[in-house]
Coordinates of N, CA and C in Angstrom, one line a residue:
M1 N 0.9 -1.1 0.0 CA 0.0 -0.1 0.0 C 0.9 1.2 0.0
S2 N 0.5 2.1 -0.7 CA 1.5 3.3 -1.0 C 1.0 4.3 0.1
L3 N 2.0 5.1 0.6 CA 1.7 6.0 1.7 C 2.2 7.5 1.0
I4 N 1.3 8.5 1.2 CA 1.6 9.9 0.8 C 1.3 10.9 1.7
Q5 N 2.2 11.9 1.9 CA 2.0 12.9 2.9 C 1.1 14.0 2.2
A6 N 0.2 14.6 3.1 CA -0.6 15.6 2.7 C -0.8 16.7 3.9
T7 N -1.2 18.0 3.3 CA -1.5 19.0 4.4 C -2.8 19.6 4.3
I8 N -3.4 20.1 5.3 CA -4.8 20.8 5.3 C -4.4 22.2 4.6
R9 N -5.1 22.3 3.6 CA -5.2 23.6 2.9 C -6.4 24.6 3.3
N10 N -6.1 26.0 3.2 CA -7.2 26.7 3.6 C -7.6 27.8 2.3
T11 N -7.4 27.3 1.2 CA -7.5 28.1 -0.1 C -8.9 28.3 -0.1
K12 N -9.5 29.7 -0.6 CA -10.8 29.9 -0.9 C -11.2 30.4 -2.1
T13 N -10.1 30.9 -2.8 CA -10.2 31.6 -4.1 C -9.6 31.0 -5.3
K14 N -9.8 31.1 -6.4 CA -9.2 30.6 -7.6 C -7.7 31.0 -7.7
G15 N -7.5 32.1 -7.3 CA -6.1 32.7 -7.4 C -5.2 31.9 -6.3
E16 N -5.7 31.7 -5.1 CA -4.9 31.0 -4.2 C -4.7 29.5 -4.7
L17 N -5.7 28.9 -5.3 CA -5.5 27.5 -5.9 C -4.3 27.5 -6.9
N18 N -4.5 28.5 -7.7 CA -3.4 28.6 -8.9 C -1.9 28.9 -8.2
A19 N -2.0 29.6 -7.3 CA -0.5 29.8 -6.6 C 0.0 28.6 -6.0
L20 N -1.1 27.8 -5.5 CA -0.6 26.4 -4.9 C 0.0 25.6 -6.0
R21 N -0.7 25.6 -7.2 CA -0.2 24.7 -8.3 C 1.1 25.3 -8.9
K22 N 1.3 26.4 -8.8 CA 2.5 27.0 -9.3 C 3.8 26.7 -8.4
N23 N 3.5 26.4 -7.0 CA 4.4 25.9 -6.2 C 4.6 24.5 -6.3
G24 N 4.1 23.9 -7.2 CA 4.3 22.3 -7.4 C 3.4 21.4 -6.5
E25 N 2.3 22.1 -6.1 CA 1.2 21.3 -5.2 C 0.0 21.0 -6.0
V26 N -0.7 19.9 -5.6 CA -1.9 19.6 -6.2 C -2.9 19.6 -5.1
P27 N -4.1 20.5 -5.3 CA -5.1 20.6 -4.3 C -6.0 19.2 -4.4
G28 N -6.6 18.8 -3.5 CA -7.4 17.6 -3.5 C -8.4 17.7 -2.2
I29 N -9.3 16.7 -2.1 CA -10.3 16.7 -1.0 C -10.5 15.2 -0.7
I30 N -10.7 14.9 0.7 CA -11.1 13.7 1.0 C -12.5 13.7 1.5
Y31 N -13.4 12.6 1.1 CA -14.7 12.8 1.4 C -15.1 11.4 1.7
G32 N -16.4 11.3 2.3 CA -17.0 9.9 2.6 C -17.0 9.6 4.2
G33 N -18.1 8.8 4.4 CA -18.3 8.4 5.9 C -18.8 9.6 6.6
E34 N -18.8 9.3 7.9 CA -19.4 10.4 8.8 C -18.6 11.6 9.1
S35 N -17.4 11.6 8.8 CA -16.3 12.7 9.0 C -16.6 13.7 7.9
A36 N -16.1 14.9 8.5 CA -16.3 16.2 7.5 C -15.2 16.0 6.3
N37 N -15.7 16.6 5.3 CA -14.7 16.7 4.0 C -13.4 17.4 4.5
E38 N -12.4 16.8 4.1 CA -11.0 17.7 4.2 C -10.4 18.1 3.1
K39 N -10.1 19.4 2.9 CA -9.5 20.0 1.8 C -7.9 19.9 2.0
I40 N -7.2 19.2 1.1 CA -5.8 18.9 1.4 C -4.9 19.4 0.1
S41 N -3.6 19.5 0.2 CA -2.8 19.7 -0.8 C -1.6 18.6 -0.7
L42 N -1.2 18.1 -1.9 CA -0.1 17.1 -2.0 C 1.0 17.5 -3.0
S43 N 2.0 16.8 -2.7 CA 3.1 17.0 -3.7 C 2.8 16.6 -5.1
G44 N 2.9 17.5 -6.0 CA 2.7 17.2 -7.2 C 3.5 16.0 -7.9
K45 N 4.7 16.0 -7.4 CA 5.6 14.9 -7.8 C 5.2 13.5 -7.3
E46 N 4.6 13.6 -6.1 CA 4.2 12.2 -5.4 C 2.9 11.8 -6.2
V47 N 2.0 12.8 -6.4 CA 0.8 12.4 -7.2 C 1.0 11.9 -8.5
K48 N 2.1 12.4 -9.3 CA 2.4 11.9 -10.6 C 2.9 10.4 -10.4
N49 N 3.6 10.2 -9.3 CA 4.2 8.9 -9.1 C 3.1 7.9 -8.8
L50 N 2.0 8.3 -8.0 CA 1.0 7.5 -7.8 C 0.2 7.1 -9.2
I51 N -0.1 8.2 -10.0 CA -0.9 8.0 -11.2 C -0.1 7.0 -12.2
N52 N 1.1 7.0 -12.2 CA 1.8 6.2 -13.1 C 1.9 4.7 -12.6
K53 N 1.4 4.5 -11.4 CA 1.3 3.1 -11.0 C 0.2 2.3 -11.7
E54 N 0.3 1.0 -11.9 CA -0.7 0.3 -12.6 C -1.9 0.2 -11.6
N55 N -3.0 0.5 -12.5 CA -4.5 0.2 -11.8 C -4.6 1.2 -10.6
F56 N -4.1 2.4 -10.7 CA -4.1 3.4 -9.7 C -5.5 3.8 -9.1
L57 N -6.4 3.8 -10.1 CA -7.8 4.2 -9.5 C -8.5 2.9 -8.7
S58 N -8.0 1.9 -8.7 CA -8.5 0.7 -7.8 C -7.6 0.3 -6.8
N59 N -6.5 1.2 -6.5 CA -5.6 0.7 -5.4 C -5.9 1.7 -4.1
I60 N -6.0 1.1 -3.1 CA -6.3 1.9 -1.7 C -4.8 2.3 -1.4
I61 N -4.8 3.7 -1.0 CA -3.6 4.1 -0.6 C -3.8 4.8 1.0
S62 N -2.7 5.1 1.7 CA -2.8 5.7 2.9 C -2.3 7.2 2.9
I63 N -3.1 8.1 3.4 CA -2.7 9.4 3.4 C -2.5 9.8 4.8
K64 N -1.2 10.5 5.0 CA -0.9 11.0 6.3 C -1.1 12.3 6.4
I65 N -1.8 12.8 7.4 CA -2.1 14.3 7.6 C -1.8 14.5 9.3
N66 N -0.9 15.4 9.4 CA -0.6 15.7 11.0 C -0.3 14.5 11.7
E67 N 0.5 13.5 11.2 CA 0.9 12.3 11.8 C -0.3 11.1 12.1
K68 N -1.5 11.6 11.2 CA -2.4 10.7 11.4 C -2.8 10.2 10.1
E69 N -2.9 8.8 9.9 CA -3.0 8.0 8.7 C -4.5 7.6 8.4
Q70 N -4.9 7.7 7.2 CA -6.2 7.2 6.9 C -6.2 6.6 5.6
K71 N -7.1 5.4 5.3 CA -7.1 4.8 4.1 C -8.1 5.5 3.1
V72 N -7.7 5.7 1.9 CA -8.5 6.3 0.9 C -8.3 5.7 -0.6
L73 N -9.3 5.9 -1.3 CA -9.3 5.4 -2.7 C -9.4 6.6 -3.6
P74 N -8.4 6.6 -4.6 CA -8.5 7.7 -5.5 C -9.8 7.7 -6.4
R75 N -10.6 8.7 -6.6 CA -12.0 8.4 -7.3 C -12.1 9.3 -8.6
E76 N -11.3 10.7 -8.5 CA -11.4 11.3 -9.8 C -10.2 12.2 -9.8
I77 N -9.7 12.3 -11.0 CA -8.4 13.3 -11.2 C -8.7 14.3 -12.5
T78 N -8.3 15.6 -12.2 CA -8.6 16.4 -13.2 C -7.2 16.9 -13.7
F79 N -7.1 17.0 -15.0 CA -5.9 17.3 -15.7 C -6.0 18.6 -16.5
D80 N -4.9 19.4 -16.6 CA -4.8 20.6 -17.3 C -4.9 20.2 -18.7
T81 N -5.8 20.9 -19.4 CA -5.9 20.5 -20.9 C -4.8 20.8 -21.9
I82 N -3.9 21.9 -21.4 CA -2.8 22.1 -22.1 C -1.6 21.4 -21.8
S83 N -1.2 21.5 -20.5 CA 0.1 20.9 -20.1 C -0.2 19.3 -19.6
D84 N -1.4 18.9 -19.6 CA -1.7 17.6 -18.9 C -1.2 17.2 -17.5
E85 N -0.9 18.4 -16.8 CA -0.5 18.2 -15.5 C -1.8 17.9 -14.5
P86 N -1.6 17.2 -13.5 CA -2.8 17.0 -12.5 C -3.2 18.3 -11.8
T87 N -4.3 18.6 -11.8 CA -4.7 20.0 -11.0 C -5.7 19.7 -9.9
H88 N -6.3 18.5 -9.8 CA -7.1 18.1 -8.6 C -7.3 16.9 -8.6
I89 N -7.5 16.2 -7.3 CA -7.7 14.9 -7.2 C -8.7 14.7 -5.9
D90 N -9.6 13.8 -6.1 CA -10.6 13.5 -5.1 C -10.2 12.0 -4.6
F91 N -10.4 12.0 -3.3 CA -10.2 10.7 -2.5 C -11.4 10.3 -1.8
F92 N -11.8 9.0 -1.8 CA -12.9 8.5 -1.0 C -12.5 7.9 0.2
R93 N -13.0 8.2 1.3 CA -12.4 7.7 2.6 C -13.0 6.4 2.9
I94 N -12.1 5.4 3.1 CA -12.5 4.0 3.3 C -13.1 3.8 4.7
I95 N -14.2 3.2 4.8 CA -14.9 2.8 6.0 C -15.2 1.4 6.1
K96 N -14.7 0.9 7.1 CA -14.8 -0.6 7.3 C -16.2 -1.0 7.4
G97 N -16.7 -2.0 6.6 CA -18.0 -2.5 6.7 C -18.8 -2.0 5.6
S98 N -18.3 -0.9 4.8 CA -19.1 -0.4 3.6 C -18.8 -1.0 2.5
K99 N -19.5 -0.7 1.4 CA -19.3 -1.2 0.0 C -19.1 -0.2 -0.9
I100 N -18.4 -0.5 -2.0 CA -18.1 0.6 -3.0 C -18.2 0.0 -4.5
I101 N -18.7 0.7 -5.4 CA -18.8 0.2 -6.8 C -17.5 0.7 -7.6
L102 N -16.7 -0.2 -8.0 CA -15.6 0.2 -8.9 C -15.5 -0.5 -10.2
E103 N -14.8 0.1 -11.1 CA -14.4 -0.8 -12.4 C -13.0 -1.3 -12.3
I104 N -12.9 -2.5 -12.2 CA -11.8 -3.3 -11.8 C -11.2 -3.9 -13.3
P105 N -9.8 -3.5 -13.6 CA -9.3 -3.9 -15.0 C -9.1 -5.5 -15.0
V106 N -9.2 -6.0 -16.2 CA -9.1 -7.3 -16.5 C -7.6 -7.5 -17.0
K107 N -6.9 -8.6 -16.5 CA -5.6 -9.0 -17.0 C -5.5 -10.4 -17.5
F108 N -5.1 -10.6 -18.8 CA -5.0 -11.9 -19.4 C -3.5 -12.4 -19.2
I109 N -3.4 -13.6 -18.8 CA -2.1 -14.2 -18.7 C -2.0 -15.6 -19.3
N110 N -0.8 -16.1 -19.6 CA -0.5 -17.3 -20.4 C -1.0 -17.4 -21.7
N111 N -0.8 -16.4 -22.5 CA -1.3 -16.3 -23.8 C -0.5 -17.4 -24.7
E112 N 0.8 -17.5 -24.3 CA 1.5 -18.4 -25.1 C 1.4 -20.0 -24.8
L113 N 0.4 -20.1 -23.8 CA -0.1 -21.6 -23.4 C -1.4 -21.9 -24.0
S114 N -2.1 -20.9 -24.9 CA -3.4 -21.2 -25.4 C -3.1 -21.9 -26.7
P115 N -3.7 -23.3 -27.0 CA -3.5 -24.0 -28.4 C -4.1 -23.1 -29.4
G116 N -5.4 -22.5 -29.1 CA -6.1 -21.7 -30.0 C -5.3 -20.5 -30.5
L117 N -4.7 -19.8 -29.6 CA -3.8 -18.7 -30.1 C -2.5 -19.1 -30.7
K118 N -2.1 -20.3 -30.4 CA -0.9 -20.7 -31.1 C -1.2 -21.2 -32.5
R119 N -2.3 -21.4 -32.8 CA -2.8 -21.9 -34.1 C -3.2 -20.7 -35.0
G120 N -3.2 -19.6 -34.5 CA -3.4 -18.3 -35.1 C -4.7 -17.7 -34.9
G121 N -5.3 -18.1 -33.9 CA -6.5 -17.7 -33.2 C -6.3 -16.2 -32.6
V122 N -7.4 -15.5 -32.4 CA -7.3 -14.1 -32.0 C -8.1 -13.9 -30.7
L123 N -7.4 -13.4 -29.7 CA -8.1 -13.0 -28.4 C -9.0 -11.8 -28.6
N124 N -10.3 -11.9 -28.6 CA -11.2 -10.8 -28.9 C -11.7 -10.4 -27.4
I125 N -11.2 -9.1 -27.0 CA -11.5 -8.8 -25.7 C -12.8 -7.9 -25.7
V126 N -13.8 -8.4 -24.9 CA -15.1 -7.7 -24.9 C -15.1 -6.7 -23.8
R127 N -14.5 -7.0 -22.8 CA -14.5 -6.0 -21.5 C -13.1 -6.0 -20.9
R128 N -12.5 -4.7 -20.9 CA -11.2 -4.6 -20.5 C -11.4 -4.4 -19.0
K129 N -12.5 -3.8 -18.5 CA -12.8 -3.5 -17.1 C -14.2 -4.2 -16.7
V130 N -14.4 -4.6 -15.6 CA -15.8 -5.1 -15.1 C -16.1 -4.4 -13.8
E131 N -17.5 -3.7 -13.7 CA -17.9 -3.1 -12.8 C -18.3 -4.0 -11.6
L132 N -17.6 -3.8 -10.4 CA -17.8 -4.7 -9.4 C -18.3 -3.9 -8.0
K133 N -19.1 -4.6 -7.3 CA -19.5 -4.1 -5.9 C -18.7 -4.8 -5.0
C134 N -17.8 -3.9 -4.2 CA -16.8 -4.7 -3.4 C -16.8 -4.0 -1.9
P135 N -16.6 -4.9 -0.9 CA -16.3 -4.4 0.6 C -15.1 -3.6 0.5
T136 N -15.2 -2.4 1.2 CA -14.0 -1.4 1.1 C -12.8 -2.3 1.7
E137 N -12.9 -3.2 2.5 CA -11.7 -3.9 2.9 C -11.2 -5.0 2.1
N138 N -11.9 -5.3 0.9 CA -11.5 -6.4 0.1 C -11.6 -6.0 -1.4
I139 N -10.9 -5.0 -1.8 CA -11.1 -4.6 -3.2 C -10.0 -5.2 -4.0
P140 N -10.4 -6.0 -5.0 CA -9.3 -6.6 -5.9 C -8.6 -5.4 -6.9
T141 N -7.3 -5.6 -7.0 CA -6.7 -4.6 -7.9 C -6.8 -4.9 -9.3
E142 N -7.1 -6.1 -9.7 CA -7.3 -6.7 -11.1 C -8.0 -8.0 -11.1
L143 N -8.6 -8.3 -12.2 CA -9.1 -9.6 -12.3 C -8.3 -10.4 -13.4
I144 N -7.9 -11.7 -12.9 CA -7.0 -12.5 -13.7 C -7.8 -13.4 -14.5
V145 N -7.5 -13.5 -15.9 CA -7.9 -14.6 -16.8 C -7.0 -15.4 -17.3
D146 N -6.9 -16.6 -17.0 CA -5.8 -17.5 -17.4 C -6.2 -18.1 -18.8
L147 N -5.5 -17.9 -19.7 CA -5.7 -18.4 -21.1 C -5.1 -19.9 -21.3
E148 N -4.5 -20.4 -20.5 CA -3.7 -21.7 -20.7 C -4.9 -22.9 -21.1
G149 N -4.5 -23.4 -22.2 CA -5.4 -24.6 -22.5 C -6.6 -24.2 -23.3
L150 N -6.8 -22.9 -23.7 CA -8.0 -22.4 -24.4 C -8.0 -22.7 -25.8
E151 N -8.9 -23.3 -26.4 CA -9.1 -23.5 -27.8 C -9.8 -22.5 -28.6
I152 N -9.7 -22.4 -30.0 CA -10.7 -21.6 -30.7 C -12.1 -21.8 -30.6
G153 N -12.8 -20.8 -30.4 CA -14.3 -20.9 -30.2 C -14.7 -21.0 -28.6
T154 N -13.7 -20.7 -27.7 CA -13.8 -20.5 -26.4 C -14.4 -19.3 -25.9
S155 N -15.5 -19.2 -25.2 CA -15.9 -17.9 -24.7 C -15.5 -17.8 -23.2
I156 N -15.0 -16.8 -22.6 CA -14.6 -16.6 -21.4 C -15.6 -15.7 -20.5
K157 N -16.4 -16.3 -19.6 CA -17.4 -15.4 -19.1 C -17.1 -15.1 -17.7
I158 N -17.9 -14.2 -17.1 CA -17.5 -13.7 -15.6 C -17.5 -14.9 -14.8
S159 N -18.4 -15.9 -15.0 CA -18.4 -17.1 -14.1 C -17.0 -17.9 -14.0
S160 N -16.1 -17.6 -14.9 CA -14.9 -18.3 -15.1 C -13.9 -17.6 -14.2
I161 N -14.2 -16.5 -13.8 CA -13.2 -15.7 -13.0 C -13.5 -15.8 -11.6
K162 N -12.5 -16.1 -10.7 CA -12.7 -16.3 -9.3 C -12.7 -14.9 -8.6
L163 N -13.7 -14.6 -8.1 CA -13.8 -13.3 -7.4 C -13.6 -13.4 -5.8
P164 N -13.1 -12.3 -5.3 CA -12.8 -12.3 -3.9 C -14.2 -12.5 -3.1
E165 N -14.1 -12.9 -1.9 CA -15.2 -13.0 -1.2 C -16.0 -11.7 -0.9
N166 N -17.3 -12.0 -1.1 CA -18.3 -10.8 -1.1 C -18.1 -9.9 -2.1
V167 N -17.4 -10.1 -3.2 CA -17.3 -9.2 -4.3 C -18.1 -9.7 -5.5
A168 N -19.0 -9.0 -6.1 CA -20.0 -9.3 -7.1 C -20.2 -8.4 -8.2
P169 N -20.2 -8.7 -9.5 CA -20.5 -7.9 -10.6 C -21.8 -7.1 -10.4
T170 N -21.9 -5.9 -10.8 CA -23.1 -5.2 -10.7 C -24.1 -5.6 -11.8
I171 N -23.6 -6.2 -12.8 CA -24.6 -6.9 -13.9 C -25.0 -8.2 -13.3
Q172 N -26.3 -8.4 -13.0 CA -26.8 -9.6 -12.3 C -27.8 -10.2 -13.3
G173 N -27.9 -11.7 -13.2 CA -28.9 -12.3 -13.9 C -28.4 -12.9 -15.2
R174 N -27.2 -12.6 -15.7 CA -26.6 -13.2 -16.9 C -25.1 -13.3 -16.7
D175 N -24.7 -14.4 -17.3 CA -23.3 -14.7 -17.3 C -22.6 -14.1 -18.5
F176 N -22.3 -12.8 -18.3 CA -21.8 -12.0 -19.7 C -20.4 -12.4 -19.9
V177 N -20.0 -12.1 -21.2 CA -18.7 -12.6 -21.8 C -17.6 -11.4 -21.5
I178 N -16.5 -11.9 -21.2 CA -15.4 -11.0 -20.9 C -14.5 -11.1 -22.3
A179 N -14.4 -12.2 -22.9 CA -13.5 -12.2 -24.0 C -13.7 -13.6 -24.6
T180 N -13.2 -13.7 -26.1 CA -13.3 -14.9 -26.8 C -12.0 -15.3 -27.3
V181 N -11.8 -16.5 -27.8 CA -10.7 -17.0 -28.6 C -11.4 -17.2 -30.1
A182 N -11.1 -16.2 -31.0 CA -11.9 -16.4 -32.1 C -10.9 -16.9 -33.2
A183 N -11.5 -17.5 -34.2 CA -10.9 -18.0 -35.4 C -10.0 -16.9 -36.2
P184 N -8.8 -17.3 -36.7 CA -8.2 -16.2 -37.5 C -8.9 -15.7 -38.5
T185 N -8.8 -14.4 -38.8 CA -9.4 -13.6 -39.9 C -8.5 -13.9 -41.1
I186 N -9.2 -14.3 -42.3 CA -8.3 -14.8 -43.6 C -8.5 -13.5 -44.5
V187 N -7.3 -13.0 -44.9 CA -7.4 -11.8 -45.9 C -7.1 -12.2 -47.0
K188 N -7.8 -12.0 -48.1 CA -7.6 -12.4 -49.4 C -6.7 -11.5 -50.1
E189 N -5.5 -11.9 -50.7 CA -4.6 -10.9 -51.3 C -5.2 -10.5 -52.7
P190 N -5.0 -9.2 -53.2 CA -5.6 -8.9 -54.5 C -4.7 -9.6 -55.6
E191 N -5.4 -9.8 -56.6 CA -4.8 -10.5 -57.9 C -3.7 -9.5 -58.4
K192 N -2.6 -10.3 -58.8 CA -1.4 -9.5 -59.4 C -1.8 -9.1 -60.8
P193 N -1.6 -7.7 -61.0 CA -2.1 -7.1 -62.3 C -1.1 -7.7 -63.5
A194 N -1.7 -7.9 -64.6 CA -0.9 -8.6 -65.8 C 0.0 -7.5 -66.2
E195 N 1.3 -8.2 -66.5 CA 2.4 -7.5 -67.0 C 2.7 -7.9 -68.4
A196 N 1.9 -8.8 -69.0 CA 2.4 -9.5 -70.3 C 2.7 -8.4 -71.4
D197 N 1.8 -7.3 -71.5 CA 2.0 -6.3 -72.4 C 3.3 -5.5 -72.2
G198 N 3.5 -5.2 -71.0 CA 4.8 -4.5 -70.8 C 6.0 -5.3 -70.9
E199 N 5.9 -6.5 -70.6 CA 7.0 -7.2 -70.8 C 7.3 -7.6 -72.3
A200 N 6.2 -7.6 -73.1 CA 6.4 -7.7 -74.6 C 7.1 -6.6 -75.2
A201 N 6.6 -5.4 -74.9 CA 7.3 -4.2 -75.4 C 8.7 -4.1 -75.1
E202 N 8.9 -4.4 -73.6 CA 10.4 -4.4 -73.3 C 11.2 -5.3 -74.1
G203 N 10.6 -6.5 -74.3 CA 11.5 -7.6 -75.1 C 11.6 -7.2 -76.6
A204 N 10.7 -6.5 -77.1 CA 10.8 -6.0 -78.4 C 11.9 -4.8 -78.7
E205 N 12.0 -4.0 -77.6 CA 13.1 -2.9 -77.6 C 14.4 -3.6 -77.5
A206 N 14.4 -4.7 -76.5 CA 15.8 -5.3 -76.3 C 16.2 -6.0 -77.6
A207 N 15.2 -6.6 -78.2 CA 15.4 -7.3 -79.4 C 16.1 -6.5 -80.6
T208 N 15.4 -5.3 -80.7 CA 15.8 -4.3 -81.8 C 17.3 -3.9 -81.4
A209 N 17.6 -3.6 -80.2 CA 18.9 -3.1 -79.8 C 19.8 -4.2 -80.1
D210 N 19.6 -5.4 -80.0 CA 20.5 -6.4 -80.3 C 20.6 -6.9 -81.8
G211 N 19.8 -6.3 -82.7 CA 19.8 -6.6 -84.0 C 19.0 -7.7 -84.4
E212 N 18.2 -8.3 -83.5 CA 17.5 -9.4 -83.7 C 15.9 -9.2 -84.0
N213 N 15.2 -10.0 -84.6 CA 13.9 -10.0 -85.0 C 13.5 -8.6 -85.6
K214 N 14.3 -8.2 -86.7 CA 14.1 -6.9 -87.4 C 12.9 -7.1 -88.4
T215 N 12.3 -5.9 -88.5 CA 11.0 -5.9 -89.3 C 11.5 -5.9 -90.8
P216 N 10.5 -6.4 -91.7 CA 11.1 -6.4 -93.3 C 11.6 -5.1 -93.8
E217 N 11.0 -3.9 -93.3 CA 11.5 -2.6 -93.8 C 13.0 -2.3 -93.4
A218 N 13.2 -2.9 -92.1 CA 14.4 -2.6 -91.5 C 15.4 -3.5 -92.3
E219 N 15.1 -4.7 -92.7 CA 16.0 -5.5 -93.5 C 16.2 -5.1 -94.8
D220 N 15.3 -4.5 -95.5 CA 15.3 -4.0 -96.9 C 16.5 -2.6 -96.9
K221 N 16.3 -1.9 -95.8 CA 17.2 -0.8 -95.7 C 18.7 -1.2 -95.5
T222 N 18.7 -2.2 -94.7 CA 20.2 -2.8 -94.5 C 20.8 -3.3 -95.7
A223 N 19.8 -4.1 -96.6 CA 20.4 -4.7 -97.8 C 20.8 -3.6 -98.8
E224 N 20.0 -2.6 -98.8 CA 20.4 -1.4 -99.9 C 21.7 -0.8 -99.6
A225 N 21.9 -0.7 -98.2 CA 23.2 0.0 -97.7 C 24.3 -0.9 -98.1
D226 N 24.2 -2.3 -97.9 CA 25.3 -3.1 -98.2 C 25.6 -3.1 -99.6
K227 N 24.6 -3.1 -100.6 CA 24.8 -3.0 -102.1 C 25.4 -1.8 -102.4
S228 N 25.1 -0.7 -101.9 CA 25.6 0.6 -102.2 C 27.1 0.6 -101.7
K229 N 27.5 0.1 -100.8 CA 28.8 0.0 -100.2 C 29.5 -0.8 -101.2
K230 N 29.2 -1.9 -101.6 CA 29.9 -2.8 -102.5 C 30.1 -2.0 -103.8
E231 N 29.1 -1.3 -104.4 CA 29.3 -0.6 -105.6 C 30.3 0.4 -105.5
D232 N 30.3 1.2 -104.5 CA 31.3 2.2 -104.3 C 32.8 1.4 -104.3
E233 N 32.9 0.5 -103.6 CA 34.1 -0.3 -103.6 C 34.7 -0.6 -104.8
K234 N 33.6 -1.2 -105.7 CA 33.9 -1.6 -107.1 C 34.4 -0.5 -107.9
S235 N 33.7 0.7 -108.0 CA 33.9 1.8 -108.8 C 35.5 2.3 -108.4
S236 N 35.6 2.2 -107.1 CA 37.0 2.8 -106.6 C 38.0 2.0 -107.1
A237 N 37.9 0.7 -107.3 CA 38.9 -0.4 -107.8 C 39.2 -0.1 -109.3
E238 N 38.2 0.2 -110.1 CA 38.2 0.3 -111.4 C 39.0 1.6 -111.8
K239 N 38.8 2.6 -111.1 CA 39.5 3.9 -111.2 C 41.0 3.6 -111.0
K240 N 41.4 2.7 -110.2 CA 42.7 2.6 -110.0 C 43.4 1.9 -111.1

């Protein structure tokens, strides 16, 4: 469980809140139970470290104020639209014996041990989070789905996931699907365009360059040139 230090704040105006943020602090509030709401400020660096932790919004943390610790659950975070820095955070005070509704993330393990996925099947995830009603002292951080041994065509339903004691989905009356191992999608490749005409043209040009496959007109011109050359050579010999 993470522990974070906080201080009580007495800010009343928007200007005071902005000054707090400029000093690297994040304003927040703790609510819930019979105790009064508490306006607090926290280190921006510590808040960002918490946010970066996996499943932050479903993890109970401990806040220390004036040497007194209390367990809380992060409920809502506001971010600056330009800088994306956290600007406010709400915490729900954990009261023993009460229940809370949370969206708990689903984690899939042993993908490499699924025969269906090995044969090219696809894991089709229907729900990445499941809304659960949980006792505040028994909140799961994630729901584990083991894919070992699953074949193509298998449907993974909420009933196949082991839930902690007294934890139940908010959807009642039906065994809803979390994910399926689906058959691979076959993509038909487009037909290769015909290249015969282009190849024939290239072949004709190459043949002409090599002196092969000449047309009749080209052959006549070549014969006339040879005849003229021989006559010139004969005439030159007679003059001598």
